[in-house]
CSV table of C-alpha atoms in Angstrom, one decimal:
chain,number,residue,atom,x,y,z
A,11,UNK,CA,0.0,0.0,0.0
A,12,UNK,CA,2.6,2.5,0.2
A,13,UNK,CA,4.7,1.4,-3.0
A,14,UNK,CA,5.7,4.7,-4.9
A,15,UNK,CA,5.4,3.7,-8.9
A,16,UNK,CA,5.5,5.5,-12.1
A,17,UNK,CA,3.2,4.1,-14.6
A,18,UNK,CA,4.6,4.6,-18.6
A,19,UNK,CA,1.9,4.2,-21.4
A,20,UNK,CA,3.3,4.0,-24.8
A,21,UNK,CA,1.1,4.5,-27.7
A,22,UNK,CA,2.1,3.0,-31.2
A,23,UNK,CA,0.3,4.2,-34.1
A,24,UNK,CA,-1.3,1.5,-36.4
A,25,UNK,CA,1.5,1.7,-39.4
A,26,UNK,CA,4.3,0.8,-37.3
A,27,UNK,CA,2.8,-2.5,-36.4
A,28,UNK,CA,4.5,-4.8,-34.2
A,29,UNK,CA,7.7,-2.0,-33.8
A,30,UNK,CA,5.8,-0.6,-30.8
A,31,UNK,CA,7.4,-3.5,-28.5
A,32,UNK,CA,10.8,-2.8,-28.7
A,33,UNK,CA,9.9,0.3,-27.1
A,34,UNK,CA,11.0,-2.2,-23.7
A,35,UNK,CA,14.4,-1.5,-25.0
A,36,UNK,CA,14.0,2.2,-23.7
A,37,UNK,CA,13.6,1.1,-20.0
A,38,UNK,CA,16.5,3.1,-18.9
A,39,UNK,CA,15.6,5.8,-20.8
A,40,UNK,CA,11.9,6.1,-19.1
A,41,UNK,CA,13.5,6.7,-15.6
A,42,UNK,CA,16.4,7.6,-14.0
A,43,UNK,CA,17.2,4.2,-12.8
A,44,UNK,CA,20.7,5.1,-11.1
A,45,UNK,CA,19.0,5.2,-7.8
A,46,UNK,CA,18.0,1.6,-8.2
A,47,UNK,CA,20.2,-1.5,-7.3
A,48,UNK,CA,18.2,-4.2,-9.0
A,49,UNK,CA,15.4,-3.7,-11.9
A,50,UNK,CA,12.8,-6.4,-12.8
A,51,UNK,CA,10.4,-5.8,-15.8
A,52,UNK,CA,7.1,-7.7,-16.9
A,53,UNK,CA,4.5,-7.3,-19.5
A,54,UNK,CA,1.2,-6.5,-18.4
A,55,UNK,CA,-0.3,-10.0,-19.2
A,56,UNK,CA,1.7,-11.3,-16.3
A,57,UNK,CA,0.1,-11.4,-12.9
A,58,UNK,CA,2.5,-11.4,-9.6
A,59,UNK,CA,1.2,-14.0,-6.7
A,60,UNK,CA,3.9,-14.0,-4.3
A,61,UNK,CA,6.7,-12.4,-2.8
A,62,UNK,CA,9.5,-10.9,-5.4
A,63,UNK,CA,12.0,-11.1,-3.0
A,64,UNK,CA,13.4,-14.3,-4.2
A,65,UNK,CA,13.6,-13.1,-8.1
A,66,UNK,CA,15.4,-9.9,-7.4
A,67,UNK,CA,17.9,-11.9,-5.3
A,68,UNK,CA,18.9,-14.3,-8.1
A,69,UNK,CA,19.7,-11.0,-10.2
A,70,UNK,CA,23.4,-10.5,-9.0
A,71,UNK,CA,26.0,-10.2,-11.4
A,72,UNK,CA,26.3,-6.6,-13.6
A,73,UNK,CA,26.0,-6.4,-17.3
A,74,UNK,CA,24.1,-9.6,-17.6
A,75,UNK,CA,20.5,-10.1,-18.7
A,76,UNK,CA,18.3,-12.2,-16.3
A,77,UNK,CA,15.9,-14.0,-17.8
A,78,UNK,CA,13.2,-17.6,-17.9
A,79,UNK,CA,14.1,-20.5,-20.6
A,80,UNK,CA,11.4,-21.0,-22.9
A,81,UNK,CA,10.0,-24.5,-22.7
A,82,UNK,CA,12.4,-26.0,-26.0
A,83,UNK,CA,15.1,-27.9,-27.3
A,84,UNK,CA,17.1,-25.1,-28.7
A,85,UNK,CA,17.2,-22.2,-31.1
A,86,UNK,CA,15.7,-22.6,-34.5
A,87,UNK,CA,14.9,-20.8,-37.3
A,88,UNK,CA,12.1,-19.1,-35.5
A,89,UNK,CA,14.3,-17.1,-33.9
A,90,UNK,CA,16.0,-15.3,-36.5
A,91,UNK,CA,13.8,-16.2,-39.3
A,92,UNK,CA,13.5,-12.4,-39.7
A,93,UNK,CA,17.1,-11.6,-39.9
A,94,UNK,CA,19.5,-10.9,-42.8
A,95,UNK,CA,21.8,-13.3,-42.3
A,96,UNK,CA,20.5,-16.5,-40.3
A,97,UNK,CA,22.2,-18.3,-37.5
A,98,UNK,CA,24.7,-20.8,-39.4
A,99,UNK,CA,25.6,-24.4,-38.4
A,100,UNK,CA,28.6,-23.4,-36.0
A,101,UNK,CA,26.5,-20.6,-34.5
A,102,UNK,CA,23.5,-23.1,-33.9
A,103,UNK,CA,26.4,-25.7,-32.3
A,104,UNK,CA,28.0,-23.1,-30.3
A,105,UNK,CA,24.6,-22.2,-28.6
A,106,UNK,CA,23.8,-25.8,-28.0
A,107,UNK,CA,27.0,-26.5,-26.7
A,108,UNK,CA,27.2,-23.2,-24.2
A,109,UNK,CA,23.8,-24.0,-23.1
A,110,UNK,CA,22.1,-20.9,-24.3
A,111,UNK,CA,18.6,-21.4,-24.9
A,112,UNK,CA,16.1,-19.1,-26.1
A,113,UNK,CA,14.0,-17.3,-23.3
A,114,UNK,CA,10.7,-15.0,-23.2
A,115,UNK,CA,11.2,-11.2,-23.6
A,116,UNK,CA,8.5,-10.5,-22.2
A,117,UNK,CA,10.2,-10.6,-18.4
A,118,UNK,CA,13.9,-9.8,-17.3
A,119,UNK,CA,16.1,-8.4,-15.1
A,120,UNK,CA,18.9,-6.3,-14.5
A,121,UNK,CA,21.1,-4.2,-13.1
A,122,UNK,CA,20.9,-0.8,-14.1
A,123,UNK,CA,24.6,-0.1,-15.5
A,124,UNK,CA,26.2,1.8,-17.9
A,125,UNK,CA,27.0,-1.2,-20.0
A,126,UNK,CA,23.3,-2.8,-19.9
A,127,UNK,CA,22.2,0.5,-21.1
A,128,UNK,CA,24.1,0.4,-24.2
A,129,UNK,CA,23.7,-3.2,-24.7
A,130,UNK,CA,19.5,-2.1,-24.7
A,131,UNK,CA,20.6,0.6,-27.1
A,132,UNK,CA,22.5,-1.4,-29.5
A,133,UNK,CA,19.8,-4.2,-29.1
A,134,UNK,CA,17.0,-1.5,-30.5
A,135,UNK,CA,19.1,-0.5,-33.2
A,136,UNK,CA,18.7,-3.7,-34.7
A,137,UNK,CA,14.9,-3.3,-35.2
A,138,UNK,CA,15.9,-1.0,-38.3
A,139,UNK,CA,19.2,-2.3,-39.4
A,140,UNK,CA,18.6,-7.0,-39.6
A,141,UNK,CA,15.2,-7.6,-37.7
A,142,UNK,CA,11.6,-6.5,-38.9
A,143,UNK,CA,9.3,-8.4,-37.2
A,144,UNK,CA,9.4,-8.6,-33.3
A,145,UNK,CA,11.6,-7.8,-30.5
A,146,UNK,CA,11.6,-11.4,-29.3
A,147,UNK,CA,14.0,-12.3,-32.3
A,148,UNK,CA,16.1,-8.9,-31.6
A,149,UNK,CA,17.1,-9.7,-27.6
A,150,UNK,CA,17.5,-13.6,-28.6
A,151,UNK,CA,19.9,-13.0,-31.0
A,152,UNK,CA,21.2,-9.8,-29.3
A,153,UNK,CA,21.6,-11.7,-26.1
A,154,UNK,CA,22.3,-15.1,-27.1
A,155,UNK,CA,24.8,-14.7,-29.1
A,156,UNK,CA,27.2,-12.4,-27.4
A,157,UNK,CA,26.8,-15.1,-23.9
A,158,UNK,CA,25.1,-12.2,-21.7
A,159,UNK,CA,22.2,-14.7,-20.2
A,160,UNK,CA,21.9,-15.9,-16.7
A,161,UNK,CA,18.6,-18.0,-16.3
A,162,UNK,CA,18.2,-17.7,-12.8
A,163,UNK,CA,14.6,-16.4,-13.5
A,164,UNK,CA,13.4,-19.8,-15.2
A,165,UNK,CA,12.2,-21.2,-12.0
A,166,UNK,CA,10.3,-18.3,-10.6
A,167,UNK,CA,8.4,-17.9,-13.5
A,168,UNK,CA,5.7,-20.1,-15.6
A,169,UNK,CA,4.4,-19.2,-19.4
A,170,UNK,CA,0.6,-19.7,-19.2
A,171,UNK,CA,-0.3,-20.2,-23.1
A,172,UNK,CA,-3.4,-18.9,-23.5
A,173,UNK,CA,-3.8,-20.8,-27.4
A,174,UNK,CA,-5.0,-24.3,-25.2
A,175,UNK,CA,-6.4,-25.4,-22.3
A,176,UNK,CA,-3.7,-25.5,-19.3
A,177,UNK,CA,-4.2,-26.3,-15.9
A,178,UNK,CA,-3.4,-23.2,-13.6
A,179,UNK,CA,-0.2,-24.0,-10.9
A,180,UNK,CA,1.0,-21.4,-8.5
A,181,UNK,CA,3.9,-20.0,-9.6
A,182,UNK,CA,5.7,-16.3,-8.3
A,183,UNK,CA,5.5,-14.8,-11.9
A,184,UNK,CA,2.8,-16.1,-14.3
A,185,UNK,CA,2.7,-15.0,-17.9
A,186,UNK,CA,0.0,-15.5,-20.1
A,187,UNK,CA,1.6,-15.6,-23.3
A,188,UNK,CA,0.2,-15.7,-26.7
A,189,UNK,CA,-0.5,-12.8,-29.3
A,190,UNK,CA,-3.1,-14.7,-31.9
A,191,UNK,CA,-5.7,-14.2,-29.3
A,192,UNK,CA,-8.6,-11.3,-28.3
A,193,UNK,CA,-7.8,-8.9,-25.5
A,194,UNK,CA,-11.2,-10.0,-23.7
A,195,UNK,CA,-10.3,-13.7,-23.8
A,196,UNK,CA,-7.1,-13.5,-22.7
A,197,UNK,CA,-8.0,-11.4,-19.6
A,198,UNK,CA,-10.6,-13.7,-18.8
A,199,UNK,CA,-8.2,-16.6,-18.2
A,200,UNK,CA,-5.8,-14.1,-16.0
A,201,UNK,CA,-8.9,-13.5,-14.1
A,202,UNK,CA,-10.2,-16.9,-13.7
A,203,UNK,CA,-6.7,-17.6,-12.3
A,204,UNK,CA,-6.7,-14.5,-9.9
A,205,UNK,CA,-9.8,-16.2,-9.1
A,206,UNK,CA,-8.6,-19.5,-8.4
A,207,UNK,CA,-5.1,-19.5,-7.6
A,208,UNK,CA,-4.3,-15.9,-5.9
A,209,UNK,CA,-7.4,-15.5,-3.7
A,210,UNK,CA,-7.8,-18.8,-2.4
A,211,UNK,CA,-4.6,-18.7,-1.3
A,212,UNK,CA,-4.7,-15.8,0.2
A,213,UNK,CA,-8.0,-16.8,1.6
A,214,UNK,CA,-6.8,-19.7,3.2
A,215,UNK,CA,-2.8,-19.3,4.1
């Protein structure tokens, strides 16, 4: 109840399409995050059930990008299907072998440094100069490439798809992923599992 928060809307005209979401990019740019040791972002089709506490302690080395594995094998040509110059044979073996898998963009963490700043900066830029489509191919390749992951965040949070039926578990960090779906549906699910999963425990604990 007393948490002091600055809320940033960002409006994307139509044209621009899916551009709009690399806006994330500009986090350090919305805020003066100086004054901040640790800095944890989420879309807003994830709902928070339990204490953060745990998932900003796993954030603790500088310059590295803290983020939840998606649920896969390895990288494919869905990830940089939109990019000049796909991932080759030895890039695709040096991922596997490093263990560097793809991971959601639409939650990380960080450490507000100088470096992280310019790796968001240099990350954005790519949106004009290889990538077309979607920031979720930018920060993989970004990211993934250059080694800069820690996956600490993989067991705090769970991808709810919202494209199937799922049963609902209690995680810290849910997030109901999927685009190819209507606004109203997709916040019915997140409120069937408020429903379900945060209130009853709350009721009950």
């Amino acid at each position: 109840s007393n948490l002091d928060f600055k809320l940033h809307l960002v409006t994307q005209p139509h044209s621009v399409h899916l551009k709009g979401v690399y806006d994330k990019l500009k986090i350090m740019a919305l805020a003066d995050l100086s004054e901040y040791d640790k800095v944890l972002y989420l879309d807003n089709d994830i709902i928070v059930a339990g204490d953060l506490n745990p998932v900003f302690d796993a954030i603790e080395k500088p310059d590295v990008l803290y983020v939840a594995q998606l649920g896969m094998d390895g990288h494919t040509n869905e990830y940089n299907s939109c990019l000049k110059s796909p991932y080759n044979d030895t890039v695709l073996e040096n991922l596997k072998k490093n263990e560097i898998w793809p991971f959601c963009a639409g939650h990380f963490g960080f450490i507000p440094t100088k470096k992280m700043k310019d790796h968001f900066a240099e990350c954005y830029g790519l949106r004009d100069r290889e990538i077309v489509d979607q920031e979720q191919i930018a920060m993989n390749t970004y990211f993934c490439t250059r080694n800069i992951l820690d996956f600490s965040l993989s067991k705090f949070i769970k991808l709810q798809p919202t494209w199937t039926h799922a049963p609902f578990e209690h995680f810290i960090i849910t997030h109901f992923i999927g685009m190819n779906i209507r606004p109203h549906v997709k916040l019915e699910i997140m409120s069937n599992y408020f429903r379900e999963i945060v209130l009853n425990k709350t009721k009950f604990a």
